[in-house]
Amino acid sequence: MVQTAPANAPPCPHRVDDAADAPICSPESTVDGMTEKAFYRSSNADQWYLVQEPGTERMSVRHQPNRASGGQSSLIDVVDFLSEGHGPQHEALLRLLGNAEVLGNTDRT
């Protein structure tokens, strides 16, 4: 199970959908050996992270709902996440995936 980001991780101060070139919310963090990068925070404080498993190129999306919604995080494969809709969180992930430096992986062509 993927845990939430460390308590000292900075919150996302803005919504990525505020502008097409809005910066990614927070720097990378490593939780339980998995690398996470926040890519979207909704107006109701739900947060989405791109997660890469150690030693693999497999990536997933972790959704961390706000406390009022129960706060139970879920993990879904990137392909499945993108196939479920076209909301602002999906658009933010597509923008992030277009960045060659996703999760520090600069050797992609």
Short mmCIF file of N, CA and C in Angstrom, two decimals:
data_model
loop_
_atom_site.label_atom_id
_atom_site.label_comp_id
_atom_site.label_asym_id
_atom_site.label_seq_id
_atom_site.Cartn_x
_atom_site.Cartn_y
_atom_site.Cartn_z
N MET A 1 0.84 -1.19 0.00
CA MET A 1 0.00 0.00 0.00
C MET A 1 0.88 1.25 0.00
N VAL A 2 0.50 2.22 -0.75
CA VAL A 2 1.22 3.49 -0.79
C VAL A 2 0.69 4.38 0.31
N GLN A 3 1.57 4.95 1.11
CA GLN A 3 1.16 5.82 2.20
C GLN A 3 1.12 7.25 1.71
N THR A 4 0.56 8.12 2.54
CA THR A 4 0.51 9.53 2.19
C THR A 4 1.90 10.13 2.25
N ALA A 5 2.05 11.29 1.64
CA ALA A 5 3.33 11.99 1.65
C ALA A 5 3.68 12.37 3.08
N PRO A 6 4.96 12.55 3.36
CA PRO A 6 5.37 12.93 4.72
C PRO A 6 4.67 14.21 5.18
N ALA A 7 4.46 14.29 6.49
CA ALA A 7 3.74 15.43 7.07
C ALA A 7 4.45 16.75 6.78
N ASN A 8 5.77 16.72 6.61
CA ASN A 8 6.51 17.96 6.36
C ASN A 8 6.55 18.34 4.88
N ALA A 9 5.89 17.54 4.01
CA ALA A 9 5.85 17.89 2.58
C ALA A 9 5.00 19.13 2.40
N PRO A 10 5.45 20.07 1.58
CA PRO A 10 4.68 21.30 1.40
C PRO A 10 3.37 21.03 0.67
N PRO A 11 2.28 21.68 1.12
CA PRO A 11 1.01 21.52 0.42
C PRO A 11 1.06 22.22 -0.92
N CYS A 12 0.22 21.78 -1.81
CA CYS A 12 0.14 22.42 -3.12
C CYS A 12 -0.59 23.75 -2.95
N PRO A 13 0.06 24.88 -3.20
CA PRO A 13 -0.56 26.18 -2.96
C PRO A 13 -1.48 26.64 -4.08
N HIS A 14 -1.56 25.92 -5.17
CA HIS A 14 -2.36 26.35 -6.32
C HIS A 14 -2.92 25.16 -7.04
N ARG A 15 -3.87 25.40 -7.88
CA ARG A 15 -4.42 24.34 -8.72
C ARG A 15 -3.68 24.37 -10.05
N VAL A 16 -3.30 23.21 -10.53
CA VAL A 16 -2.55 23.13 -11.77
C VAL A 16 -3.39 23.60 -12.94
N ASP A 17 -4.73 23.52 -12.84
CA ASP A 17 -5.55 23.93 -13.97
C ASP A 17 -5.77 25.44 -14.02
N ASP A 18 -5.16 26.21 -13.11
CA ASP A 18 -5.30 27.65 -13.15
C ASP A 18 -4.71 28.25 -14.42
N ALA A 19 -3.69 27.60 -14.95
CA ALA A 19 -3.06 28.07 -16.19
C ALA A 19 -2.37 26.89 -16.86
N ALA A 20 -2.31 26.93 -18.16
CA ALA A 20 -1.72 25.81 -18.90
C ALA A 20 -0.26 25.58 -18.51
N ASP A 21 0.44 26.64 -18.12
CA ASP A 21 1.85 26.48 -17.79
C ASP A 21 2.10 26.55 -16.29
N ALA A 22 1.07 26.26 -15.49
CA ALA A 22 1.24 26.31 -14.04
C ALA A 22 2.29 25.30 -13.60
N PRO A 23 3.09 25.64 -12.59
CA PRO A 23 4.13 24.71 -12.16
C PRO A 23 3.54 23.49 -11.45
N ILE A 24 4.32 22.42 -11.40
CA ILE A 24 3.92 21.24 -10.66
C ILE A 24 3.88 21.64 -9.19
N CYS A 25 2.93 21.07 -8.46
CA CYS A 25 2.65 21.50 -7.09
C CYS A 25 3.82 21.34 -6.12
N SER A 26 4.45 20.19 -6.11
CA SER A 26 5.49 19.98 -5.13
C SER A 26 6.62 19.17 -5.74
N PRO A 27 7.77 19.23 -5.11
CA PRO A 27 8.89 18.45 -5.63
C PRO A 27 8.62 16.97 -5.43
N GLU A 28 9.48 16.17 -6.02
CA GLU A 28 9.37 14.73 -5.83
C GLU A 28 9.57 14.38 -4.38
N SER A 29 8.94 13.29 -3.96
CA SER A 29 9.19 12.74 -2.65
C SER A 29 9.25 11.23 -2.80
N THR A 30 9.89 10.59 -1.84
CA THR A 30 9.98 9.14 -1.84
C THR A 30 9.25 8.63 -0.62
N VAL A 31 8.27 7.74 -0.84
CA VAL A 31 7.49 7.16 0.23
C VAL A 31 7.50 5.66 0.04
N ASP A 32 7.93 4.93 1.05
CA ASP A 32 8.03 3.47 0.98
C ASP A 32 8.80 3.01 -0.25
N GLY A 33 9.86 3.74 -0.62
CA GLY A 33 10.68 3.37 -1.76
C GLY A 33 10.10 3.77 -3.11
N MET A 34 8.88 4.30 -3.13
CA MET A 34 8.26 4.72 -4.38
C MET A 34 8.44 6.22 -4.54
N THR A 35 8.72 6.65 -5.76
CA THR A 35 8.88 8.07 -6.04
C THR A 35 7.53 8.64 -6.42
N GLU A 36 7.15 9.75 -5.78
CA GLU A 36 5.88 10.40 -6.04
C GLU A 36 6.09 11.84 -6.46
N LYS A 37 5.23 12.32 -7.34
CA LYS A 37 5.25 13.72 -7.73
C LYS A 37 3.81 14.19 -7.77
N ALA A 38 3.50 15.22 -6.98
CA ALA A 38 2.15 15.78 -6.99
C ALA A 38 1.94 16.48 -8.33
N PHE A 39 0.76 16.27 -8.94
CA PHE A 39 0.51 16.94 -10.21
C PHE A 39 -0.81 17.68 -10.25
N TYR A 40 -1.69 17.49 -9.27
CA TYR A 40 -2.95 18.23 -9.28
C TYR A 40 -3.56 18.26 -7.89
N ARG A 41 -4.11 19.40 -7.54
CA ARG A 41 -4.87 19.56 -6.29
C ARG A 41 -6.16 20.26 -6.65
N SER A 42 -7.28 19.64 -6.30
CA SER A 42 -8.58 20.21 -6.64
C SER A 42 -8.98 21.28 -5.63
N SER A 43 -10.04 22.00 -5.95
CA SER A 43 -10.51 23.07 -5.07
C SER A 43 -11.03 22.52 -3.75
N ASN A 44 -11.38 21.22 -3.70
CA ASN A 44 -11.84 20.63 -2.43
C ASN A 44 -10.71 19.91 -1.69
N ALA A 45 -9.48 20.13 -2.11
CA ALA A 45 -8.25 19.64 -1.47
C ALA A 45 -7.93 18.17 -1.76
N ASP A 46 -8.59 17.55 -2.72
CA ASP A 46 -8.13 16.23 -3.17
C ASP A 46 -6.80 16.44 -3.89
N GLN A 47 -5.91 15.46 -3.78
CA GLN A 47 -4.58 15.58 -4.39
C GLN A 47 -4.30 14.31 -5.20
N TRP A 48 -3.63 14.48 -6.36
CA TRP A 48 -3.24 13.37 -7.22
C TRP A 48 -1.72 13.38 -7.37
N TYR A 49 -1.13 12.19 -7.32
CA TYR A 49 0.32 12.01 -7.40
C TYR A 49 0.64 11.00 -8.49
N LEU A 50 1.71 11.24 -9.23
CA LEU A 50 2.26 10.25 -10.14
C LEU A 50 3.28 9.45 -9.34
N VAL A 51 3.14 8.13 -9.35
CA VAL A 51 3.97 7.24 -8.52
C VAL A 51 4.75 6.31 -9.42
N GLN A 52 6.05 6.17 -9.16
CA GLN A 52 6.88 5.21 -9.89
C GLN A 52 7.44 4.20 -8.91
N GLU A 53 7.24 2.92 -9.23
CA GLU A 53 7.74 1.85 -8.38
C GLU A 53 9.26 1.75 -8.54
N PRO A 54 9.97 1.45 -7.46
CA PRO A 54 11.43 1.38 -7.53
C PRO A 54 11.89 0.26 -8.45
N GLY A 55 12.91 0.56 -9.25
CA GLY A 55 13.51 -0.43 -10.13
C GLY A 55 12.68 -0.79 -11.35
N THR A 56 11.59 -0.08 -11.59
CA THR A 56 10.75 -0.35 -12.76
C THR A 56 10.40 0.96 -13.45
N GLU A 57 9.82 0.85 -14.61
CA GLU A 57 9.30 2.03 -15.29
C GLU A 57 7.78 2.11 -15.11
N ARG A 58 7.21 1.21 -14.33
CA ARG A 58 5.77 1.18 -14.11
C ARG A 58 5.34 2.41 -13.30
N MET A 59 4.33 3.09 -13.80
CA MET A 59 3.83 4.28 -13.12
C MET A 59 2.34 4.13 -12.82
N SER A 60 1.94 4.68 -11.70
CA SER A 60 0.55 4.65 -11.25
C SER A 60 0.17 6.05 -10.80
N VAL A 61 -1.12 6.22 -10.56
CA VAL A 61 -1.64 7.48 -10.02
C VAL A 61 -2.22 7.17 -8.64
N ARG A 62 -1.81 7.96 -7.66
CA ARG A 62 -2.39 7.85 -6.31
C ARG A 62 -3.30 9.04 -6.10
N HIS A 63 -4.54 8.75 -5.73
CA HIS A 63 -5.50 9.80 -5.41
C HIS A 63 -5.63 9.84 -3.90
N GLN A 64 -5.41 11.02 -3.34
CA GLN A 64 -5.56 11.22 -1.89
C GLN A 64 -6.74 12.15 -1.67
N PRO A 65 -7.92 11.59 -1.34
CA PRO A 65 -9.09 12.44 -1.11
C PRO A 65 -8.92 13.29 0.15
N ASN A 66 -9.70 14.34 0.23
CA ASN A 66 -9.65 15.18 1.42
C ASN A 66 -10.20 14.42 2.63
N ARG A 67 -9.95 14.94 3.81
CA ARG A 67 -10.39 14.27 5.04
C ARG A 67 -11.90 14.12 5.12
N ALA A 68 -12.63 15.10 4.64
CA ALA A 68 -14.09 15.04 4.69
C ALA A 68 -14.64 13.89 3.85
N SER A 69 -13.89 13.47 2.84
CA SER A 69 -14.30 12.34 1.99
C SER A 69 -13.80 11.01 2.52
N GLY A 70 -13.18 11.02 3.67
CA GLY A 70 -12.67 9.79 4.26
C GLY A 70 -11.16 9.67 4.21
N GLY A 71 -10.52 10.37 3.27
CA GLY A 71 -9.07 10.42 3.21
C GLY A 71 -8.36 9.14 2.82
N GLN A 72 -9.08 8.10 2.42
CA GLN A 72 -8.46 6.82 2.05
C GLN A 72 -7.88 6.91 0.64
N SER A 73 -6.56 6.79 0.51
CA SER A 73 -5.94 6.92 -0.80
C SER A 73 -6.15 5.65 -1.64
N SER A 74 -6.09 5.82 -2.95
CA SER A 74 -6.22 4.70 -3.87
C SER A 74 -5.14 4.80 -4.93
N LEU A 75 -4.77 3.67 -5.50
CA LEU A 75 -3.72 3.60 -6.50
C LEU A 75 -4.28 2.95 -7.75
N ILE A 76 -4.03 3.57 -8.91
CA ILE A 76 -4.54 3.06 -10.18
C ILE A 76 -3.46 3.20 -11.24
N ASP A 77 -3.40 2.28 -12.18
CA ASP A 77 -2.46 2.34 -13.28
C ASP A 77 -2.70 3.61 -14.10
N VAL A 78 -1.64 4.22 -14.62
CA VAL A 78 -1.76 5.46 -15.39
C VAL A 78 -2.71 5.30 -16.57
N VAL A 79 -2.61 4.20 -17.31
CA VAL A 79 -3.47 3.97 -18.48
C VAL A 79 -4.93 3.91 -18.05
N ASP A 80 -5.21 3.19 -16.96
CA ASP A 80 -6.59 3.10 -16.47
C ASP A 80 -7.10 4.46 -16.00
N PHE A 81 -6.25 5.22 -15.31
CA PHE A 81 -6.63 6.55 -14.85
C PHE A 81 -7.01 7.44 -16.03
N LEU A 82 -6.17 7.44 -17.06
CA LEU A 82 -6.44 8.31 -18.21
C LEU A 82 -7.67 7.86 -18.99
N SER A 83 -8.00 6.58 -18.93
CA SER A 83 -9.16 6.09 -19.68
C SER A 83 -10.48 6.38 -18.96
N GLU A 84 -10.42 6.79 -17.71
CA GLU A 84 -11.65 7.00 -16.95
C GLU A 84 -12.26 8.39 -17.08
N GLY A 85 -11.59 9.31 -17.76
CA GLY A 85 -12.19 10.62 -17.90
C GLY A 85 -11.27 11.66 -18.50
N HIS A 86 -11.80 12.86 -18.61
CA HIS A 86 -11.05 13.98 -19.18
C HIS A 86 -11.16 15.21 -18.28
N GLY A 87 -11.12 15.01 -16.98
CA GLY A 87 -11.20 16.11 -16.03
C GLY A 87 -9.89 16.86 -15.93
N PRO A 88 -9.88 17.91 -15.12
CA PRO A 88 -8.66 18.71 -14.98
C PRO A 88 -7.48 17.90 -14.42
N GLN A 89 -7.76 16.91 -13.58
CA GLN A 89 -6.67 16.07 -13.07
C GLN A 89 -6.07 15.21 -14.18
N HIS A 90 -6.87 14.79 -15.13
CA HIS A 90 -6.37 14.01 -16.27
C HIS A 90 -5.52 14.90 -17.18
N GLU A 91 -6.00 16.13 -17.41
CA GLU A 91 -5.24 17.07 -18.24
C GLU A 91 -3.90 17.42 -17.59
N ALA A 92 -3.90 17.59 -16.26
CA ALA A 92 -2.66 17.89 -15.55
C ALA A 92 -1.66 16.74 -15.67
N LEU A 93 -2.15 15.51 -15.60
CA LEU A 93 -1.25 14.37 -15.76
C LEU A 93 -0.69 14.30 -17.17
N LEU A 94 -1.53 14.55 -18.16
CA LEU A 94 -1.04 14.55 -19.55
C LEU A 94 0.04 15.61 -19.74
N ARG A 95 -0.12 16.79 -19.14
CA ARG A 95 0.92 17.83 -19.22
C ARG A 95 2.21 17.35 -18.57
N LEU A 96 2.08 16.72 -17.40
CA LEU A 96 3.26 16.22 -16.69
C LEU A 96 3.96 15.14 -17.50
N LEU A 97 3.20 14.23 -18.07
CA LEU A 97 3.80 13.15 -18.85
C LEU A 97 4.49 13.67 -20.11
N GLY A 98 4.10 14.83 -20.57
CA GLY A 98 4.74 15.45 -21.71
C GLY A 98 6.10 16.04 -21.36
N ASN A 99 6.40 16.13 -20.07
CA ASN A 99 7.66 16.67 -19.58
C ASN A 99 8.70 15.55 -19.57
N ALA A 100 9.82 15.73 -20.24
CA ALA A 100 10.86 14.70 -20.34
C ALA A 100 11.52 14.39 -19.01
N GLU A 101 11.34 15.26 -18.02
CA GLU A 101 12.00 15.05 -16.74
C GLU A 101 11.04 14.48 -15.69
N VAL A 102 10.03 13.76 -16.11
CA VAL A 102 9.08 13.15 -15.18
C VAL A 102 9.84 12.28 -14.19
N LEU A 103 9.64 12.54 -12.92
CA LEU A 103 10.25 11.77 -11.85
C LEU A 103 11.75 11.60 -12.02
N GLY A 104 12.41 12.64 -12.56
CA GLY A 104 13.85 12.63 -12.68
C GLY A 104 14.39 11.77 -13.80
N ASN A 105 13.55 11.25 -14.63
CA ASN A 105 13.98 10.36 -15.72
C ASN A 105 14.30 11.20 -16.95
N THR A 106 15.55 11.63 -17.06
CA THR A 106 15.93 12.55 -18.13
C THR A 106 16.47 11.85 -19.36
N ASP A 107 16.56 10.51 -19.32
CA ASP A 107 17.14 9.81 -20.46
C ASP A 107 16.10 9.38 -21.48
N ARG A 108 14.85 9.81 -21.34
CA ARG A 108 13.82 9.46 -22.31
C ARG A 108 13.97 10.27 -23.58
N THR A 109 13.61 9.68 -24.71
CA THR A 109 13.69 10.42 -25.97
C THR A 109 12.34 10.56 -26.58
#
